[in-house]
Short mmCIF file of C-alpha atoms in Angstrom, two decimals:
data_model
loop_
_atom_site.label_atom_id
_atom_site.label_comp_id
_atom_site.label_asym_id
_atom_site.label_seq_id
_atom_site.Cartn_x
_atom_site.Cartn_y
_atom_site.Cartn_z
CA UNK A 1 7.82 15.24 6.49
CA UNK A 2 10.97 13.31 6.29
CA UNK A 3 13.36 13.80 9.31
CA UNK A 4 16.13 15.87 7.95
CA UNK A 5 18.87 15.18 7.64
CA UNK A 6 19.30 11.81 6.50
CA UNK A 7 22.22 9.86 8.06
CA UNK A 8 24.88 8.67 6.08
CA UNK A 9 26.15 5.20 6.06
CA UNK A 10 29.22 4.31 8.09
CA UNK A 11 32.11 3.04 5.71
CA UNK A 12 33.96 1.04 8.33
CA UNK A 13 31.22 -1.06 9.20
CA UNK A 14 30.86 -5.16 8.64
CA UNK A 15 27.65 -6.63 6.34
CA UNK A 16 26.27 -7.66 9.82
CA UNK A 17 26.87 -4.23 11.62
CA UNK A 18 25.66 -2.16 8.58
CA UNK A 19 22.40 -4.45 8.42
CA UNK A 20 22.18 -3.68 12.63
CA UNK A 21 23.26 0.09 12.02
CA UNK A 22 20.52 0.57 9.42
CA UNK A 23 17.94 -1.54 11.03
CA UNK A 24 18.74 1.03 13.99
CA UNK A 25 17.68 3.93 11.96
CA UNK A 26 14.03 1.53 11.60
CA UNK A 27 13.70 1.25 15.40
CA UNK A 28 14.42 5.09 15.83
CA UNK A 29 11.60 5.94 14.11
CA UNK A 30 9.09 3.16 15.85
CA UNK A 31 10.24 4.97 19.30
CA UNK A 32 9.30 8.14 17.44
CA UNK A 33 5.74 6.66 16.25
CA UNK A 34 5.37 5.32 19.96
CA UNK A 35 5.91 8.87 21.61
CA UNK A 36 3.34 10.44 19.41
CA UNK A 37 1.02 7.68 20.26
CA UNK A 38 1.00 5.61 17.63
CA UNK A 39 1.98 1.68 16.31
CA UNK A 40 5.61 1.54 16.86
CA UNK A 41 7.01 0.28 13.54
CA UNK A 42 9.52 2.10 11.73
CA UNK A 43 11.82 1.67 8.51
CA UNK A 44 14.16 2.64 6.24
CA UNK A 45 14.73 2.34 2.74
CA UNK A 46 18.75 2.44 1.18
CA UNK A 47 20.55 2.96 -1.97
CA UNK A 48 24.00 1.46 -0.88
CA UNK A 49 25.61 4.02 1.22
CA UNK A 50 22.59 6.55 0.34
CA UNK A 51 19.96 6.28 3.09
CA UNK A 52 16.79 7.45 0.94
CA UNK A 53 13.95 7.73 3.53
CA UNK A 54 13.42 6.87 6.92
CA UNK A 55 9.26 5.69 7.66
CA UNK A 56 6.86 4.92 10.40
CA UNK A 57 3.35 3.55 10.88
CA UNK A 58 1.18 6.84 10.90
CA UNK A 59 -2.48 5.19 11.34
CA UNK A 60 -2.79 7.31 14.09
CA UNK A 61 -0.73 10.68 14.00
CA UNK A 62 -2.62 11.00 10.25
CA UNK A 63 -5.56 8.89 10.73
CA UNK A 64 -4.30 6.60 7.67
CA UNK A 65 -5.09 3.17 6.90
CA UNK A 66 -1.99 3.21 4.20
CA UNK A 67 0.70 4.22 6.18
CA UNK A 68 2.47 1.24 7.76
CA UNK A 69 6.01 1.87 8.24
CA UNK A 70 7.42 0.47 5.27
CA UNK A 71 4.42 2.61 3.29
CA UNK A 72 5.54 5.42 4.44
CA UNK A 73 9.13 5.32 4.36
CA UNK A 74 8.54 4.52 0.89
CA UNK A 75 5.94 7.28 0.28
CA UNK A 76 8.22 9.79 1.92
CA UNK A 77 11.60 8.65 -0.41
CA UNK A 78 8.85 10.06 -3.21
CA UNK A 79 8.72 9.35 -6.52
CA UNK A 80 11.87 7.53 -7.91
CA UNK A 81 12.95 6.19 -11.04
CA UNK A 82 12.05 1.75 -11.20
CA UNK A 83 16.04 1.39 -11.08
CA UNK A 84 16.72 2.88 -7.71
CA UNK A 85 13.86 0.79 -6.42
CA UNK A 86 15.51 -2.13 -7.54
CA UNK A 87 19.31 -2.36 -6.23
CA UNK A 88 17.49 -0.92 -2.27
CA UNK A 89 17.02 -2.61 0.97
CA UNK A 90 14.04 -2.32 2.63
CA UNK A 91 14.81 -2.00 6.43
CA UNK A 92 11.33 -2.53 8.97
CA UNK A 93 11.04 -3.22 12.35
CA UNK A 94 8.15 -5.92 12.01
CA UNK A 95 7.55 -8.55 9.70
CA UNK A 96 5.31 -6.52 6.50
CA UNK A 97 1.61 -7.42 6.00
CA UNK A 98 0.79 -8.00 3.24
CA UNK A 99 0.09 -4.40 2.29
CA UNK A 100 3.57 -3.68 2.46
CA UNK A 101 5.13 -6.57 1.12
CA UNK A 102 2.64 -6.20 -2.04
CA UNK A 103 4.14 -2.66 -2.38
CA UNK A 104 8.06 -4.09 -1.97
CA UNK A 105 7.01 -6.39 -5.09
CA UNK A 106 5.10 -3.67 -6.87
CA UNK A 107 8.73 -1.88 -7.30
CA UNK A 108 10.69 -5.14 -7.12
CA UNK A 109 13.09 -4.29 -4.05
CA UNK A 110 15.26 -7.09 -3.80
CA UNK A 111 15.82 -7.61 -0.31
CA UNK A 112 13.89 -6.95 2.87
CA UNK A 113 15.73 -7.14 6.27
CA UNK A 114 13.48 -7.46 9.18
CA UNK A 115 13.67 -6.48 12.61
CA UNK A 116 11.23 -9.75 14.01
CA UNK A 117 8.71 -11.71 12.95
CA UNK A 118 7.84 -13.57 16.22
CA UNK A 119 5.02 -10.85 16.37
CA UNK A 120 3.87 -11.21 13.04
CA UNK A 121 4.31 -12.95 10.31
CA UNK A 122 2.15 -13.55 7.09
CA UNK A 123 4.05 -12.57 3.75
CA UNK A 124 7.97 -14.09 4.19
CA UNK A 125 7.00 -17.37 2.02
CA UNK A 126 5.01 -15.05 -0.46
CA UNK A 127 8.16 -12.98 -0.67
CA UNK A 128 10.31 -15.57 -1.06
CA UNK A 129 8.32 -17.16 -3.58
CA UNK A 130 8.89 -13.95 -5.88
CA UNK A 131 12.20 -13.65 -5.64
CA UNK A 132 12.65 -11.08 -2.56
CA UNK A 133 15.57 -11.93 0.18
CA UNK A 134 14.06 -11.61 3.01
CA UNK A 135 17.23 -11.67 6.22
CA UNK A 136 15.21 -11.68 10.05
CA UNK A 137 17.76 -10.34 12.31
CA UNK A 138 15.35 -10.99 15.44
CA UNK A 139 16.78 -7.98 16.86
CA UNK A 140 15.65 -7.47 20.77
CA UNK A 141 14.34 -4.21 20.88
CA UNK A 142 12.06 -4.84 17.99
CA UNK A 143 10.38 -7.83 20.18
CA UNK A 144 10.27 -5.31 22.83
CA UNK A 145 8.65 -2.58 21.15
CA UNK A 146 6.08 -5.17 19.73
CA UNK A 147 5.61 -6.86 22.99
CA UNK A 148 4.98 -3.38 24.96
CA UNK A 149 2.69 -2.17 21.86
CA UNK A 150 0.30 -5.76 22.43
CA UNK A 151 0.49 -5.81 26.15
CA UNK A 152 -0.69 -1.89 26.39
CA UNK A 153 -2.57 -0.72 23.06
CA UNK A 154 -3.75 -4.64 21.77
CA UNK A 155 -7.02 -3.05 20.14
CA UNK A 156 -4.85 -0.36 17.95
CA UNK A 157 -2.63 -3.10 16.88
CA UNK A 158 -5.65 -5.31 16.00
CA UNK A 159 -6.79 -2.24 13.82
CA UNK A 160 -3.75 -1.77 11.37
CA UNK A 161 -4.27 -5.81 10.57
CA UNK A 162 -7.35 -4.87 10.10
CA UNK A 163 -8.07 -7.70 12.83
CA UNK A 164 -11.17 -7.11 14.55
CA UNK A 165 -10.55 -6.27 18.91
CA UNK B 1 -9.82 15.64 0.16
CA UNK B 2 -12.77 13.10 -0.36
CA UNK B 3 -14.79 14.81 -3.54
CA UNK B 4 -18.14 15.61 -1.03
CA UNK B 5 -21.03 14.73 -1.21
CA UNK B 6 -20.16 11.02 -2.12
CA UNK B 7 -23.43 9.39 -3.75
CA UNK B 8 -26.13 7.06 -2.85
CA UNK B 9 -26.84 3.88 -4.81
CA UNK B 10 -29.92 4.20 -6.51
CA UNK B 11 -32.48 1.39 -5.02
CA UNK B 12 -33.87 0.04 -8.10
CA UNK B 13 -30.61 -1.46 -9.45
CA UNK B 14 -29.98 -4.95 -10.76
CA UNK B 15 -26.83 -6.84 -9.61
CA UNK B 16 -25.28 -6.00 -12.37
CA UNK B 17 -26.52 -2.22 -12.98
CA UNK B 18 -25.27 -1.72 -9.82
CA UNK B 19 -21.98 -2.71 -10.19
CA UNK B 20 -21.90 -0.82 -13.39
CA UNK B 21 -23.42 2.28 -10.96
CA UNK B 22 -20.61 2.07 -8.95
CA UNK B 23 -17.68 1.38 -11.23
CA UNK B 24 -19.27 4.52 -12.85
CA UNK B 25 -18.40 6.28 -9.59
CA UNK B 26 -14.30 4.74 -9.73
CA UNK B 27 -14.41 5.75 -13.81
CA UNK B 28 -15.55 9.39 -12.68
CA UNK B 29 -12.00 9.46 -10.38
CA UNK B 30 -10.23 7.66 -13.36
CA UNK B 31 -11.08 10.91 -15.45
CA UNK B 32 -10.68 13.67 -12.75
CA UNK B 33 -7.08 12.36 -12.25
CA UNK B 34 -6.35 12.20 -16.13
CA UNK B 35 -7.34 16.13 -16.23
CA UNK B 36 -5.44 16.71 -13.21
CA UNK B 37 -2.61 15.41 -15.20
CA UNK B 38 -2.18 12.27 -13.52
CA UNK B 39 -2.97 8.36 -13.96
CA UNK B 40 -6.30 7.61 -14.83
CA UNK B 41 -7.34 5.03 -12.39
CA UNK B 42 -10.22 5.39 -9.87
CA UNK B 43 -11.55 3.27 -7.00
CA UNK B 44 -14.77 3.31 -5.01
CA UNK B 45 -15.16 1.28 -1.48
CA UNK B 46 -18.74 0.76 -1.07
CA UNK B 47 -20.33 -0.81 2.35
CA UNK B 48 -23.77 -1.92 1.13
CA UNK B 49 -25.72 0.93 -0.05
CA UNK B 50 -23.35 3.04 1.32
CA UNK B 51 -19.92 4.43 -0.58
CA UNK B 52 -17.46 5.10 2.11
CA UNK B 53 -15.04 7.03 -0.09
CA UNK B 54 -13.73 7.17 -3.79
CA UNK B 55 -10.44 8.09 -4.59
CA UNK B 56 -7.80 7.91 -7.81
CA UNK B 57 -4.43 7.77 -8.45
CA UNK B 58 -2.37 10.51 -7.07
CA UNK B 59 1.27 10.12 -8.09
CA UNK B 60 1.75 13.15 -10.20
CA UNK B 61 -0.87 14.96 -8.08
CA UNK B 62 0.42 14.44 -4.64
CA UNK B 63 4.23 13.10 -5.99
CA UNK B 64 3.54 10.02 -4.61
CA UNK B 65 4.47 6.30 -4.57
CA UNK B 66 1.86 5.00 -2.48
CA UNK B 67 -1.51 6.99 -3.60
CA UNK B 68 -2.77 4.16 -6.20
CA UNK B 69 -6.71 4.44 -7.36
CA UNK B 70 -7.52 1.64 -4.86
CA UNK B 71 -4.95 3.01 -1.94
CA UNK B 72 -6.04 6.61 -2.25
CA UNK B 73 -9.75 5.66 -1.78
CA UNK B 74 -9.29 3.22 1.30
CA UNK B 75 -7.41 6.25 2.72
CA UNK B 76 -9.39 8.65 2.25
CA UNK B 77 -12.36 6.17 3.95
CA UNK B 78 -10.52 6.42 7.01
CA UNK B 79 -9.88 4.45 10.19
CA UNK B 80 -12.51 1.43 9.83
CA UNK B 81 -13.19 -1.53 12.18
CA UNK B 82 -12.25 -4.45 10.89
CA UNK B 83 -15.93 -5.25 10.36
CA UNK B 84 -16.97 -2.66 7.69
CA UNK B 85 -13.91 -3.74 5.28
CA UNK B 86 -15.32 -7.38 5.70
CA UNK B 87 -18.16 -6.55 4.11
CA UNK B 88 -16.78 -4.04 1.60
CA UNK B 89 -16.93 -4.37 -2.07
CA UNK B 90 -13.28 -2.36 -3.75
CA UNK B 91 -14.62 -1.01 -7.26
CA UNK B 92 -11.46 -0.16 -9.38
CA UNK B 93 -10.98 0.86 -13.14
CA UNK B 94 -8.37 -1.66 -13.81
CA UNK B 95 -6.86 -4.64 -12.34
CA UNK B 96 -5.23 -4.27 -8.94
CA UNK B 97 -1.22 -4.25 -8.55
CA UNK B 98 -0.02 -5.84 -5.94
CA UNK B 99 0.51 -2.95 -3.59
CA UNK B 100 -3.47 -2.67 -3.99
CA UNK B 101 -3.87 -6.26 -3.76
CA UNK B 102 -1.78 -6.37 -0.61
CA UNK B 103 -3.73 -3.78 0.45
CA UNK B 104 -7.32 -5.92 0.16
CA UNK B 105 -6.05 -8.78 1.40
CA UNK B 106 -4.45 -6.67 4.89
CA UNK B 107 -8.22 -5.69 5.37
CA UNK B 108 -9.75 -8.78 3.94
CA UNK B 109 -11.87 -7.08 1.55
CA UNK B 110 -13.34 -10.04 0.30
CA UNK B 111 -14.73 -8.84 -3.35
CA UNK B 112 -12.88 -6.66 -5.88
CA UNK B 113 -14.79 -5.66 -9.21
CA UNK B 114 -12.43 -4.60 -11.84
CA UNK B 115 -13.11 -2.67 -14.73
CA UNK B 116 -10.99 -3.99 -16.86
CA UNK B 117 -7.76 -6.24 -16.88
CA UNK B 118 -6.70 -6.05 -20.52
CA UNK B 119 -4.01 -2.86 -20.21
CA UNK B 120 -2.66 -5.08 -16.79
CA UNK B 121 -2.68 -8.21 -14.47
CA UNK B 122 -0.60 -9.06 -11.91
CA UNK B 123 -2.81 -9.79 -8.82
CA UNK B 124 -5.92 -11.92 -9.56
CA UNK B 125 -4.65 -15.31 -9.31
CA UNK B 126 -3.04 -14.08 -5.82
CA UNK B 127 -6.47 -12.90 -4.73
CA UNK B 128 -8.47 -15.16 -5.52
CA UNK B 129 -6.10 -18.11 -3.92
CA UNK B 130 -6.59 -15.95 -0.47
CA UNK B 131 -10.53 -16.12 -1.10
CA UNK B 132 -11.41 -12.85 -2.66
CA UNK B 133 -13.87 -13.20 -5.24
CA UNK B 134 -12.62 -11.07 -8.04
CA UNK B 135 -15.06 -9.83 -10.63
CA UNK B 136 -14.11 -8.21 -14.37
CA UNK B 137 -16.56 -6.00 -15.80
CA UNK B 138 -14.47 -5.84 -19.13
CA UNK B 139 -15.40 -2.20 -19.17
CA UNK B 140 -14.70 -0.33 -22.51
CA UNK B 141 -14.63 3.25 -20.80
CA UNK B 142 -11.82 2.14 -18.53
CA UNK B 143 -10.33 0.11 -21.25
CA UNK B 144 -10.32 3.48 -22.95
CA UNK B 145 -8.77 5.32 -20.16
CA UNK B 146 -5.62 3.21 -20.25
CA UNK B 147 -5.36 3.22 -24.03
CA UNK B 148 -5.10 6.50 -24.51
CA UNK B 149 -2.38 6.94 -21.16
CA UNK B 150 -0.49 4.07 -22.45
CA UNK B 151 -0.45 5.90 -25.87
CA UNK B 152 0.11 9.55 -24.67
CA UNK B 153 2.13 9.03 -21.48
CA UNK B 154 3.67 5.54 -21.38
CA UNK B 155 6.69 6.73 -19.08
CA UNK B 156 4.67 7.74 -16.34
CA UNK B 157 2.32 4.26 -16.68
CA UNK B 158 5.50 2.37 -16.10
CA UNK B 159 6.36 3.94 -13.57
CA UNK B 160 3.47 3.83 -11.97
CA UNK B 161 4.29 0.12 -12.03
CA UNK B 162 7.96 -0.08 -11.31
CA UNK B 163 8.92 -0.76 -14.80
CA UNK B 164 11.63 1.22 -16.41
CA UNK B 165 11.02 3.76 -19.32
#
């Protein structure tokens, strides 16, 4: 179900504007989940210059309760060996629940970047606590995406916190 | 892909017999998934007298990352108000990782039983720091289960946790 074909890193690009470029590749997929109806959180999950899946939230387009962005960008990179897991970045638009940052420290990825966390925020000190880098870029259009997805569709969004509406 | 026609608890239970009843159910999954060829873990979520789903780990089956005993069965459950998880009770043959802890915790499941927590522990202290009353059964049939995987298929336990082979 992965989007083929996977884009490939730019080489020219600064630490800053690679974090922004891949982060992009996040929020492309949230618009995606948005369109088909559903929570608008995407990410991506990279091996250096090897972009290894691109996720987002499916509660809705597959009825899941386990597929939150980072779930299923994760889920759709497959099975990989514990050392690939281990030298990736974990790119998401929102700030991971809990679910999802339990699953970053199941396979010990190193370093989360995040989109925002002014929507949510509950597992950056348990993250840190373990070890996990955690950079917020408090990138714009992940607010917006957020802010559109509480102002229009608050009940769904209560749902995949499992919050009750 | 929930095993149908998922059972009622018997009335005339103790406490205890109960939760032996229904770790039964999670032990059942454990066994189905070690035929399948898979990781012998299981999982029931149970709402009451009611069990909502079961499920198993489903790496080797379905080649995935995400599909532990514990996330498999609150998947295959479904979409639930918040409400129902509240009151659930997560039945699991071994102690949770913390991509399944994660997982309780998003959906404040507030009681895990746990078959056993010899063959692994990572989560417990976590969980029950965050409220959730955790509850080992010391088990020898799911001790059993991860004996003999740990024995016959180590590579695939470890990476079932993250850990290189």
């Amino acid at each position: 179900m992965t989007t083929p074909p996977l884009p490939s890193v730019p080489s020219d690009l600064t630490p800053e504007e690679r974090d922004r470029f891949l982060l992009g590749l996040a929020v492309e997929q949230a618009r995606i989940g948005w369109e088909e109806g559903g929570v608008p959180i995407g990410a991506a999950l990279v091996d250096g210059d090897r972009v290894l899946a691109v996720g987002r939230n499916r509660r809705v387009q597959m009825a899941s309760a386990i597929r939150h962005g980072e779930t299923d960008c994760i889920e759709q990179a497959g099975r990989l060996p514990a050392s690939v897991y281990r030298r990736s970045v974990l790119y998401t638009t929102l700030s991971p629940c809990l679910m999802c940052a339990g699953t970053a420290l199941l396979y010990d990825i190193p370093r989360i970047v995040v989109g925002e966390n002014r929507s949510f925020q509950v597992s950056e000190e348990l993250l840190r606590s373990r070890g996990v880098q955690v950079d917020v870029l408090d990138d714009p259009d992940c607010l917006a995406l957020m802010e559109r997805m509480l102002a229009e569709r608050p009940e769904l969004w209560l749902e995949d916190i499992g919050e009750e509406s």
